[in-house]
PDB file of C-alpha atoms in Angstrom:
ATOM      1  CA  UNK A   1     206.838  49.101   5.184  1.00 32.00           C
ATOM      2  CA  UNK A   2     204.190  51.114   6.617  1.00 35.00           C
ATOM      3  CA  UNK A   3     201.345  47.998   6.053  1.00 38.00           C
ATOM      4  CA  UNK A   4     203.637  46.004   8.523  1.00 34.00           C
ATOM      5  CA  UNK A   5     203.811  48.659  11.068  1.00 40.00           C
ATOM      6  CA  UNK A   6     200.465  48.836  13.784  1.00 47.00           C
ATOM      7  CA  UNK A   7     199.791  52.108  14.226  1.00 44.00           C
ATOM      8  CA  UNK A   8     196.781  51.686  16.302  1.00 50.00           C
ATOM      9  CA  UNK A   9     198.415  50.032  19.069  1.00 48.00           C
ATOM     10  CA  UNK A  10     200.564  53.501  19.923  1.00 49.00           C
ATOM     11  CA  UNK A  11     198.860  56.270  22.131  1.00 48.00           C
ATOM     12  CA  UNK A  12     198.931  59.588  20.504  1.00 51.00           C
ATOM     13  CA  UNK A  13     201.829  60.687  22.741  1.00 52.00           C
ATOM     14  CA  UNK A  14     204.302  58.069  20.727  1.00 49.00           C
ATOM     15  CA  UNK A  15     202.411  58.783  17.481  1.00 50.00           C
ATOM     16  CA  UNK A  16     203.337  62.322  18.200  1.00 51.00           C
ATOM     17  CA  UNK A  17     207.057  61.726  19.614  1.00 50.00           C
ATOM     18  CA  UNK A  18     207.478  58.596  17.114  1.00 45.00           C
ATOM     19  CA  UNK A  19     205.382  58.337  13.837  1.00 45.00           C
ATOM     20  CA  UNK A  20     205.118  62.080  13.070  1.00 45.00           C
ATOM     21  CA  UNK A  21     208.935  63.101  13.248  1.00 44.00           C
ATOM     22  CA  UNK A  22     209.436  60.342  11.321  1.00 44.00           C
ATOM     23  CA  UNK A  23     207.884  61.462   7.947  1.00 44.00           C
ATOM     24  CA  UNK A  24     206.694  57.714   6.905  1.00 44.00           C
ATOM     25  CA  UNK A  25     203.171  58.771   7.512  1.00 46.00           C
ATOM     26  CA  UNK A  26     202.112  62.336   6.463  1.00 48.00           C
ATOM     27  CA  UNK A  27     198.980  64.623   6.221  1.00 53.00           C
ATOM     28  CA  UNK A  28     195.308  63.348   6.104  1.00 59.00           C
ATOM     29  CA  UNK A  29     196.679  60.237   6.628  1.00 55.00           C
ATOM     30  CA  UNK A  30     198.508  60.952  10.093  1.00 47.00           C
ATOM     31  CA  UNK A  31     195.482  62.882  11.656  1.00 59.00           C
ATOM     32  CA  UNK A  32     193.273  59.684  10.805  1.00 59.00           C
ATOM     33  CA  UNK A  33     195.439  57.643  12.672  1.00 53.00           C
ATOM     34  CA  UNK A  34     195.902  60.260  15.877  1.00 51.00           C
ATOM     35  CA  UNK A  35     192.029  61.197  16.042  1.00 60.00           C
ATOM     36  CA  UNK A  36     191.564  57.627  16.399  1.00 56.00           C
ATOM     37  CA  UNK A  37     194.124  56.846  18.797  1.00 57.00           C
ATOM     38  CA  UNK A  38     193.895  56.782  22.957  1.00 50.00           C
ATOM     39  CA  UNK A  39     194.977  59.275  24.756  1.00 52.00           C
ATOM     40  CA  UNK A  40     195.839  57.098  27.507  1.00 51.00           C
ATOM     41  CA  UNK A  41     198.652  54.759  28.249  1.00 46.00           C
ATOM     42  CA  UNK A  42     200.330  52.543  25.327  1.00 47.00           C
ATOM     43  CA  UNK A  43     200.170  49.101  25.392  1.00 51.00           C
ATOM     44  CA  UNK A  44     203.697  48.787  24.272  1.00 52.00           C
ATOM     45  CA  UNK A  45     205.653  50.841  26.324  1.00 52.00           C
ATOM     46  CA  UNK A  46     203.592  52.501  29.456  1.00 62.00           C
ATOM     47  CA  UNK A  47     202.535  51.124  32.800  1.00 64.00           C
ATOM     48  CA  UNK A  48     198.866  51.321  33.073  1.00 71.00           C
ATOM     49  CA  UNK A  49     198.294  50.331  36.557  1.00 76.00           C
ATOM     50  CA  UNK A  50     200.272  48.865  39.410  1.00 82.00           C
ATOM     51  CA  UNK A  51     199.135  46.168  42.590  1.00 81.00           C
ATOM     52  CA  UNK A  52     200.874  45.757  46.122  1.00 83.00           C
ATOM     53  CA  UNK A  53     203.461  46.725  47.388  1.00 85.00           C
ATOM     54  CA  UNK A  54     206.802  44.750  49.506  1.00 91.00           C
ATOM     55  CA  UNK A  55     205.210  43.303  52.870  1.00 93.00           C
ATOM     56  CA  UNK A  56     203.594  40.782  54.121  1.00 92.00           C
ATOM     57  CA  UNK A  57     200.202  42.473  55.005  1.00 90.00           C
ATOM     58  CA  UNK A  58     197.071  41.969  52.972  1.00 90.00           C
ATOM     59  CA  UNK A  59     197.506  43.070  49.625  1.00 90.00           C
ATOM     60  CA  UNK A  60     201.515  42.924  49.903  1.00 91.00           C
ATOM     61  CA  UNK A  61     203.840  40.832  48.339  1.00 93.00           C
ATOM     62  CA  UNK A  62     207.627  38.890  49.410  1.00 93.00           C
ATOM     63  CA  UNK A  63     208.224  37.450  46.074  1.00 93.00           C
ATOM     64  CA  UNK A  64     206.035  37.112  43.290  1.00 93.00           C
ATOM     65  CA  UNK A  65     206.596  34.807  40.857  1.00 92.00           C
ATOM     66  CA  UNK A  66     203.821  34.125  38.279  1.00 93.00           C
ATOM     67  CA  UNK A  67     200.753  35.941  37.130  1.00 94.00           C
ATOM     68  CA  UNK A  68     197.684  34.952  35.457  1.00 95.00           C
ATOM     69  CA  UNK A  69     194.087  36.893  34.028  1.00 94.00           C
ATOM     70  CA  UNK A  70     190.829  35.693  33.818  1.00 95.00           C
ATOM     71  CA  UNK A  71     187.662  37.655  33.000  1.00 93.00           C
ATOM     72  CA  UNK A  72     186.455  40.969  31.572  1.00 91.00           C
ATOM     73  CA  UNK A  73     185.679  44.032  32.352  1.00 90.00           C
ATOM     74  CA  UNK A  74     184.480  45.054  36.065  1.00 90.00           C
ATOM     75  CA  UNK A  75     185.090  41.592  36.512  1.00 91.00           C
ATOM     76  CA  UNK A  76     188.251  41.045  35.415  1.00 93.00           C
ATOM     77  CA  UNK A  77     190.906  39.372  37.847  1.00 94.00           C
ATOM     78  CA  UNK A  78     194.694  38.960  38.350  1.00 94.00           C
ATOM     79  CA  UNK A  79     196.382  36.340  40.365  1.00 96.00           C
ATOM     80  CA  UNK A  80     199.698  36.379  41.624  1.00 96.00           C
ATOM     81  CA  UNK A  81     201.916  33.814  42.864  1.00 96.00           C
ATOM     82  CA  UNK A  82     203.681  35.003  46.153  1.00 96.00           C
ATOM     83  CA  UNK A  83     205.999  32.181  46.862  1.00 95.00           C
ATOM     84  CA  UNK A  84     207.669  34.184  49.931  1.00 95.00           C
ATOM     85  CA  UNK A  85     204.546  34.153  51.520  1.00 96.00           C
ATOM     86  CA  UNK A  86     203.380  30.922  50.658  1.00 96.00           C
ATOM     87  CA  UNK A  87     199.779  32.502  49.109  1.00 97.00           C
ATOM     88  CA  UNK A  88     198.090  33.705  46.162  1.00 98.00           C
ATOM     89  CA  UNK A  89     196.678  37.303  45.912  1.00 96.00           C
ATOM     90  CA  UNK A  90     194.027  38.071  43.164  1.00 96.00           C
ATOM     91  CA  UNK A  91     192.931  41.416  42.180  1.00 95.00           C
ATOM     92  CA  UNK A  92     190.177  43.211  40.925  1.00 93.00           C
ATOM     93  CA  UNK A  93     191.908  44.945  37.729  1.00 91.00           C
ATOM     94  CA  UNK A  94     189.690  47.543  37.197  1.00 90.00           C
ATOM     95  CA  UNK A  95     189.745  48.618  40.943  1.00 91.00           C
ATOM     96  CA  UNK A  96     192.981  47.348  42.124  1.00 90.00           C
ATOM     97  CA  UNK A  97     191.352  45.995  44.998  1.00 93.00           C
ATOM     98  CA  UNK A  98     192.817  42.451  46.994  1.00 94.00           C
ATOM     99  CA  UNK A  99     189.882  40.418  46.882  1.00 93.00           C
ATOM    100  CA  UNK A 100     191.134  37.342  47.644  1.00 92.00           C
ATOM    101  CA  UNK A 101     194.232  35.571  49.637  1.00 95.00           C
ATOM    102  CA  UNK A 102     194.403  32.071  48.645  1.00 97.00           C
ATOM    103  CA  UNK A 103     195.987  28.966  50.344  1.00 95.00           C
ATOM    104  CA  UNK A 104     196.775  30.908  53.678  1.00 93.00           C
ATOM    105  CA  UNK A 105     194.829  29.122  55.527  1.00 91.00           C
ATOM    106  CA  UNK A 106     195.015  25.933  57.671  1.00 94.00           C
ATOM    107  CA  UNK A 107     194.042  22.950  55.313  1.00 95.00           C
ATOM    108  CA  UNK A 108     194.362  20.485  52.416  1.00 96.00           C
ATOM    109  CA  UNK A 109     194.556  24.232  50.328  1.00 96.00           C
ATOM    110  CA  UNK A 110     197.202  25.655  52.190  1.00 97.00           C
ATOM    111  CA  UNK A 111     200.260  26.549  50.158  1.00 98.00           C
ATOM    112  CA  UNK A 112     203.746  26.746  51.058  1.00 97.00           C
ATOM    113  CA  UNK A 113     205.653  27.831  48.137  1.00 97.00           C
ATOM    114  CA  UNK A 114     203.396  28.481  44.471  1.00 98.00           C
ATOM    115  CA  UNK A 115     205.455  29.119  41.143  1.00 97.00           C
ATOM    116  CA  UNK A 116     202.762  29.145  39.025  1.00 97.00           C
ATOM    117  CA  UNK A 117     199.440  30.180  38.141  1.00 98.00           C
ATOM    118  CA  UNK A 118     196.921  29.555  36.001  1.00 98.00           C
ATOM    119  CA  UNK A 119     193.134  30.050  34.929  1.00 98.00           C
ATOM    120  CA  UNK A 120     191.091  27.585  33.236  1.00 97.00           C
ATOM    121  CA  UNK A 121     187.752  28.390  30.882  1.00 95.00           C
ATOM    122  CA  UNK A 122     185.524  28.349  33.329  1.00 95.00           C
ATOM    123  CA  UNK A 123     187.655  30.611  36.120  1.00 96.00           C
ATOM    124  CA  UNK A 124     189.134  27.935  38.235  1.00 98.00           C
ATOM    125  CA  UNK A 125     192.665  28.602  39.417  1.00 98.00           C
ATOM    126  CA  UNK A 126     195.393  26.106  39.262  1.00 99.00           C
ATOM    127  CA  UNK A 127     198.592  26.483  41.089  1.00 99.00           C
ATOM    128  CA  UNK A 128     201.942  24.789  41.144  1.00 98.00           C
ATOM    129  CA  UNK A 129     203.452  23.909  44.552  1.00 98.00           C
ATOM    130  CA  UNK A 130     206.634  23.799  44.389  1.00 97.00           C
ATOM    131  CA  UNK A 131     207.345  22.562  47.621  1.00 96.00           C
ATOM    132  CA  UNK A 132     204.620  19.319  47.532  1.00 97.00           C
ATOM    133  CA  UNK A 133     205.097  18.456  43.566  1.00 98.00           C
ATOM    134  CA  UNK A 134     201.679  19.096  43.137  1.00 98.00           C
ATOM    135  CA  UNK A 135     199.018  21.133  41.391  1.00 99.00           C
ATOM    136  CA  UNK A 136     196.681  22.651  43.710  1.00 99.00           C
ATOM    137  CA  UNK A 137     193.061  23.786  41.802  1.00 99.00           C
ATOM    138  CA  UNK A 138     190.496  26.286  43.824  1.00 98.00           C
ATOM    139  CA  UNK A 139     187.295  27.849  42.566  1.00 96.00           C
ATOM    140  CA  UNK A 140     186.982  31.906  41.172  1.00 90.00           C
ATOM    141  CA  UNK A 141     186.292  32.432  45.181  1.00 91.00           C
ATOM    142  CA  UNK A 142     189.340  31.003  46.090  1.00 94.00           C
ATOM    143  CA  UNK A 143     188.003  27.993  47.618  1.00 96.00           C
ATOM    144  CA  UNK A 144     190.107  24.861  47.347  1.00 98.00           C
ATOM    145  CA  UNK A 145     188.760  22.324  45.297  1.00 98.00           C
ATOM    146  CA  UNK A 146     191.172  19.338  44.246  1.00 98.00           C
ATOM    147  CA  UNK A 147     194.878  18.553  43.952  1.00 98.00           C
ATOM    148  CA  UNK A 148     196.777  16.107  41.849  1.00 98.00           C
ATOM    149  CA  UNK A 149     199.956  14.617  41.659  1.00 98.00           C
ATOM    150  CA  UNK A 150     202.968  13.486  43.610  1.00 98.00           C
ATOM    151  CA  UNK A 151     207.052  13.880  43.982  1.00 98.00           C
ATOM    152  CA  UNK A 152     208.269  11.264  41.000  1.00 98.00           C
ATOM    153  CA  UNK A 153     209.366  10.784  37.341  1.00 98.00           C
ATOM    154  CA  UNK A 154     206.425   9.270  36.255  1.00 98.00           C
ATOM    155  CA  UNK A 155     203.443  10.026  33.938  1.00 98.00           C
ATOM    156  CA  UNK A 156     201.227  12.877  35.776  1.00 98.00           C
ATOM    157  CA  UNK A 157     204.149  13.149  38.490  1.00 98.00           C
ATOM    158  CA  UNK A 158     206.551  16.428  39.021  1.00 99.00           C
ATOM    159  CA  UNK A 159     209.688  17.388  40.692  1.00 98.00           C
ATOM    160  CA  UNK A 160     209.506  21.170  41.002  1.00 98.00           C
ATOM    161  CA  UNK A 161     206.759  22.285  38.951  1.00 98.00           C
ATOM    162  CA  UNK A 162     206.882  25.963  38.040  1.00 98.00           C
ATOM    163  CA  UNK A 163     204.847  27.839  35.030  1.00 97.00           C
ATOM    164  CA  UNK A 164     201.354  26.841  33.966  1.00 98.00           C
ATOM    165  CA  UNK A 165     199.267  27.293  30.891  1.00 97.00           C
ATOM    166  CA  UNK A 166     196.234  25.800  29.352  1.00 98.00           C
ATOM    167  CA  UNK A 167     195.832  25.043  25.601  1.00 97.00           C
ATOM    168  CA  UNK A 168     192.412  25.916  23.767  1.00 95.00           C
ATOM    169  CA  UNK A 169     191.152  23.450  24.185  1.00 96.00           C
ATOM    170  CA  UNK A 170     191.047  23.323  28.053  1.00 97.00           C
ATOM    171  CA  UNK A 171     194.359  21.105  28.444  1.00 98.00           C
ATOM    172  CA  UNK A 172     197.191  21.979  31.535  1.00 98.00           C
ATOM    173  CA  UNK A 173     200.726  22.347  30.665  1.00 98.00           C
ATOM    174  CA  UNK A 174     202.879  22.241  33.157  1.00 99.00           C
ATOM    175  CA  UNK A 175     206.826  22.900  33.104  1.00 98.00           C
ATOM    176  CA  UNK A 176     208.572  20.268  35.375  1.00 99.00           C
ATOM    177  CA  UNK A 177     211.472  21.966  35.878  1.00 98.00           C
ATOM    178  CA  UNK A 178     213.856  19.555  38.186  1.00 98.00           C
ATOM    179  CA  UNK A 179     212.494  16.354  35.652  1.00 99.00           C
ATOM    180  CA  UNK A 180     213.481  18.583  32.992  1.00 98.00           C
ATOM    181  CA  UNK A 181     210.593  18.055  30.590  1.00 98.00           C
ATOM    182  CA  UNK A 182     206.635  19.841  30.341  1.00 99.00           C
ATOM    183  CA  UNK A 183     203.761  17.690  30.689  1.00 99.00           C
ATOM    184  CA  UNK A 184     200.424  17.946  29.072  1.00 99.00           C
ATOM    185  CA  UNK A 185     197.624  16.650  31.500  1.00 98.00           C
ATOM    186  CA  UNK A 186     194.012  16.674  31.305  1.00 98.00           C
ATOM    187  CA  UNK A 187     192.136  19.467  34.065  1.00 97.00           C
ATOM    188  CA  UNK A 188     191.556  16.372  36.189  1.00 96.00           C
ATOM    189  CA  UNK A 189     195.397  15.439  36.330  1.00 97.00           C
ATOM    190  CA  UNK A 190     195.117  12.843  33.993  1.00 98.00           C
ATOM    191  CA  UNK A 191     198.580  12.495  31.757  1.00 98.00           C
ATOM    192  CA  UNK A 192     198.398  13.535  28.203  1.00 98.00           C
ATOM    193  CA  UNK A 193     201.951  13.368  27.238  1.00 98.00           C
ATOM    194  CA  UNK A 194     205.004  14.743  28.040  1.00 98.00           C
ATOM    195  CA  UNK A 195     207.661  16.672  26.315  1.00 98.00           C
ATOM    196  CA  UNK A 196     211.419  16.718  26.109  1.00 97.00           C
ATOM    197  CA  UNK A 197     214.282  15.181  28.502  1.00 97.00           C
ATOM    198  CA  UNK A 198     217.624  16.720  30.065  1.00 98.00           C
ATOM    199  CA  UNK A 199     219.709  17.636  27.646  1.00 97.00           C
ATOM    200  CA  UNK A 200     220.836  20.344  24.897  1.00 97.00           C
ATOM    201  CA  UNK A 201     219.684  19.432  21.964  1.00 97.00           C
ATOM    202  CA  UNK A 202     216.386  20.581  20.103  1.00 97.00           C
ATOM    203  CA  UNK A 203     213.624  19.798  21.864  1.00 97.00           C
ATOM    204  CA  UNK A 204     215.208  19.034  25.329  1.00 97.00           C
ATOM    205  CA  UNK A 205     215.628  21.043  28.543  1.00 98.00           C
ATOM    206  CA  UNK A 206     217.390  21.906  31.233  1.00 98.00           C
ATOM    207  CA  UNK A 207     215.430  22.975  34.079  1.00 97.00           C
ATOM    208  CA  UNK A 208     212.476  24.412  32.069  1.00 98.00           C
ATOM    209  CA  UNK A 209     210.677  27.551  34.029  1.00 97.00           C
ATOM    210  CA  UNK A 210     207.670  28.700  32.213  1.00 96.00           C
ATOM    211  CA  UNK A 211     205.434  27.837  28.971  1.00 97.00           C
ATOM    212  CA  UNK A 212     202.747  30.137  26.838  1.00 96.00           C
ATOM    213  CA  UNK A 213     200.797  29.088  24.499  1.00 95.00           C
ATOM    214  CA  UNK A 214     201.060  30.401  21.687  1.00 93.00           C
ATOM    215  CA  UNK A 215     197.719  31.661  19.199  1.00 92.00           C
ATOM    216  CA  UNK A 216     198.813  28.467  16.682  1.00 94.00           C
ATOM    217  CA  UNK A 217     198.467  26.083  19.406  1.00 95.00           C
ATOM    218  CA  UNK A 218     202.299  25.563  19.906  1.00 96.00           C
ATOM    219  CA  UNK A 219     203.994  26.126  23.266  1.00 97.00           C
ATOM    220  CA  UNK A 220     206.863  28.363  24.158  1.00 96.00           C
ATOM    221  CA  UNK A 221     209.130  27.159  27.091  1.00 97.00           C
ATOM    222  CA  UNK A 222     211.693  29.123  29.044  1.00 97.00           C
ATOM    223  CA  UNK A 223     214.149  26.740  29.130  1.00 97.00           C
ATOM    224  CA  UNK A 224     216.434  28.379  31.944  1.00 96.00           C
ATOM    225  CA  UNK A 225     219.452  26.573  32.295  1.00 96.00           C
ATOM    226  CA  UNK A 226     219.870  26.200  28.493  1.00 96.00           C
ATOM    227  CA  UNK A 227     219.502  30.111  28.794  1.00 96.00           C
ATOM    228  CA  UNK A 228     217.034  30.341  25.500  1.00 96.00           C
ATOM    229  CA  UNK A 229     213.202  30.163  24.526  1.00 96.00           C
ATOM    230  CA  UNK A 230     212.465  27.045  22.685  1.00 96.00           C
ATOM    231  CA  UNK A 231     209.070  26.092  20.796  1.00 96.00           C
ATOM    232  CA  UNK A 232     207.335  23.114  20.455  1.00 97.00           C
ATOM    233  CA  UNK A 233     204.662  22.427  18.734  1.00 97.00           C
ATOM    234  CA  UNK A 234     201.215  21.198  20.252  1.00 95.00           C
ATOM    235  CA  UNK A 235     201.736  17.603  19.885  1.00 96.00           C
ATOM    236  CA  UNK A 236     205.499  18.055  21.217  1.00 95.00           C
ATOM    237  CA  UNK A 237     207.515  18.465  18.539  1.00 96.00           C
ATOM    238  CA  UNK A 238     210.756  21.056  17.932  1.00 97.00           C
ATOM    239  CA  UNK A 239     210.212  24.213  16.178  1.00 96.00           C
ATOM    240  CA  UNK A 240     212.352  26.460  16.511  1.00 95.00           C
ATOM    241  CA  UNK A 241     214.872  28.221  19.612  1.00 95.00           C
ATOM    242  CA  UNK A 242     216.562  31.476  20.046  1.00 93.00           C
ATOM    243  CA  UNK A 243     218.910  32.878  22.340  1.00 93.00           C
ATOM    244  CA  UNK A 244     221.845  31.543  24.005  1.00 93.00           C
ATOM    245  CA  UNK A 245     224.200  32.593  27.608  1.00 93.00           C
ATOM    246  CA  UNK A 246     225.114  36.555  27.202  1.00 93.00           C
ATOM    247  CA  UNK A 247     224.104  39.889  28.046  1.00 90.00           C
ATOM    248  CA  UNK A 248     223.693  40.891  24.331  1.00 89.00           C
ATOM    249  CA  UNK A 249     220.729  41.487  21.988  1.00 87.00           C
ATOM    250  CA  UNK A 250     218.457  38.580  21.728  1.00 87.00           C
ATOM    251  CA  UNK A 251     220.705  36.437  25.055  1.00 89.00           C
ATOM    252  CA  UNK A 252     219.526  35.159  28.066  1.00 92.00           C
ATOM    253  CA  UNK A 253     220.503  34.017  31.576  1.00 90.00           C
ATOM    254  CA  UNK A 254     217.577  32.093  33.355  1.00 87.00           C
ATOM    255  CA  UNK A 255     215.155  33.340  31.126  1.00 90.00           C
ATOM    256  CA  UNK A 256     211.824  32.644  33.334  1.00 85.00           C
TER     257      UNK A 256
END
């Protein structure tokens, strides 16, 4: 039982409070483990650091909605989605400094609401606009480059597109929440395939919200109005699901 159980993911203030008390891991063994532990936050359980606060000032947020990471280090950032404000604000994690307001401005980049957010290998942000059934793409400045698609049912087409991901190898997907189905699509827009249709059953949606992917290559979807998690694999097919409509262990409503 211990083997299954990653000790070195716990600060020393839960191995202390947790794994000590507990008597499964004793002696020589235990001091190891807590010499070699942080004496910082956990990764499980604490908050590390926090950005913004409500407002509509610079480095304030209305609503946020979806968050993305790209980078390491000194140099590693953090978008968020404000769809209140119609913008995206990305931060300097180390510093927790607002280095960036995207699609504020006057222009082909303006936003007017963003759901989701995304980075790509190579730093370039993509964001879903809800509001224009689009996919809006800027550089690691913040500079609008590109956007693709149009309101529709069609291949490379969205109504209401909300969470973003990429794949490993550098492909979009994109949760089309009101056409109740994700799309794969190339970084240039180009359709790939898409995935599921309105419905119940295993493998289709109902207003799907957000997708991860997941270290195998499969993708996770929040399918919200079916209130559970279902996963697909890379090429589309079902997997698996879990949870259902409650307020219990393991139940959802809107999961996003």
């Amino acid at each position: 039982m211990v083997g299954m159980l990653d000790l070195g993911r716990l600060s020393r203030r839960y191995l202390g409070d947790v794994v000590e008390g507990s008597g499964l891991v004793s002696g020589e063994r235990y001091r190891e483990i807590y010499e070699g532990a942080s004496e910082g936050y956990d990764r499980e359980f604490d908050v590390e650091r926090s950005f913004g606060s409500r407002g509509s000032g610079a480095g304030q947020f209305g609503h946020v909605r979806h968050v993305a990471v790209h980078g390491e280090g000194a140099a590693r950032r953090l978008a968020c989605a404000d769809s209140y404000l119609g913008r995206v604000l990305i931060f300097n994690v180390e510093s927790g400094e607002c280095v960036c307001d995207v699609g504020s401005s006057e222009g082909p980049g303006k936003l007017s609401q963003p759901m989701g957010v995304a980075y790509n290998g190579r730093g370039q942000l993509y964001v879903s606009e809800w509001d224009h059934h689009q996919i809006f793409v800027y550089d690691g400045d913040g500079a609008f480059m590109r956007k693709f698609g149009s309101l529709g049912s069609g291949h490379g087409q969205f109504n209401g597109p909300r969470g973003l991901a990429f794949t490993a190898g550098g492909e979009l997907v994109v949760a089309d929440s009101l056409n109740h189905r994700v799309q794969v699509l190339g970084e240039d827009g180009t359709f790939v395939r898409s995935m599921g249709s309105f419905g119940q059953g295993e493998g289709m949606f109902h207003s799907p919200y957000d997708v991860a992917v997941c270290p195998d290559g499969s993708i996770a979807v929040a399918d919200g109005g079916n209130c559970r998690v279902q996963v697909l694999s890379g090429e589309g097919g079902f997997v698996r699901s879990f949870g259902s409509e409650g307020d219990g262990p393991g139940q959802f409503r809107n999961p996003v």
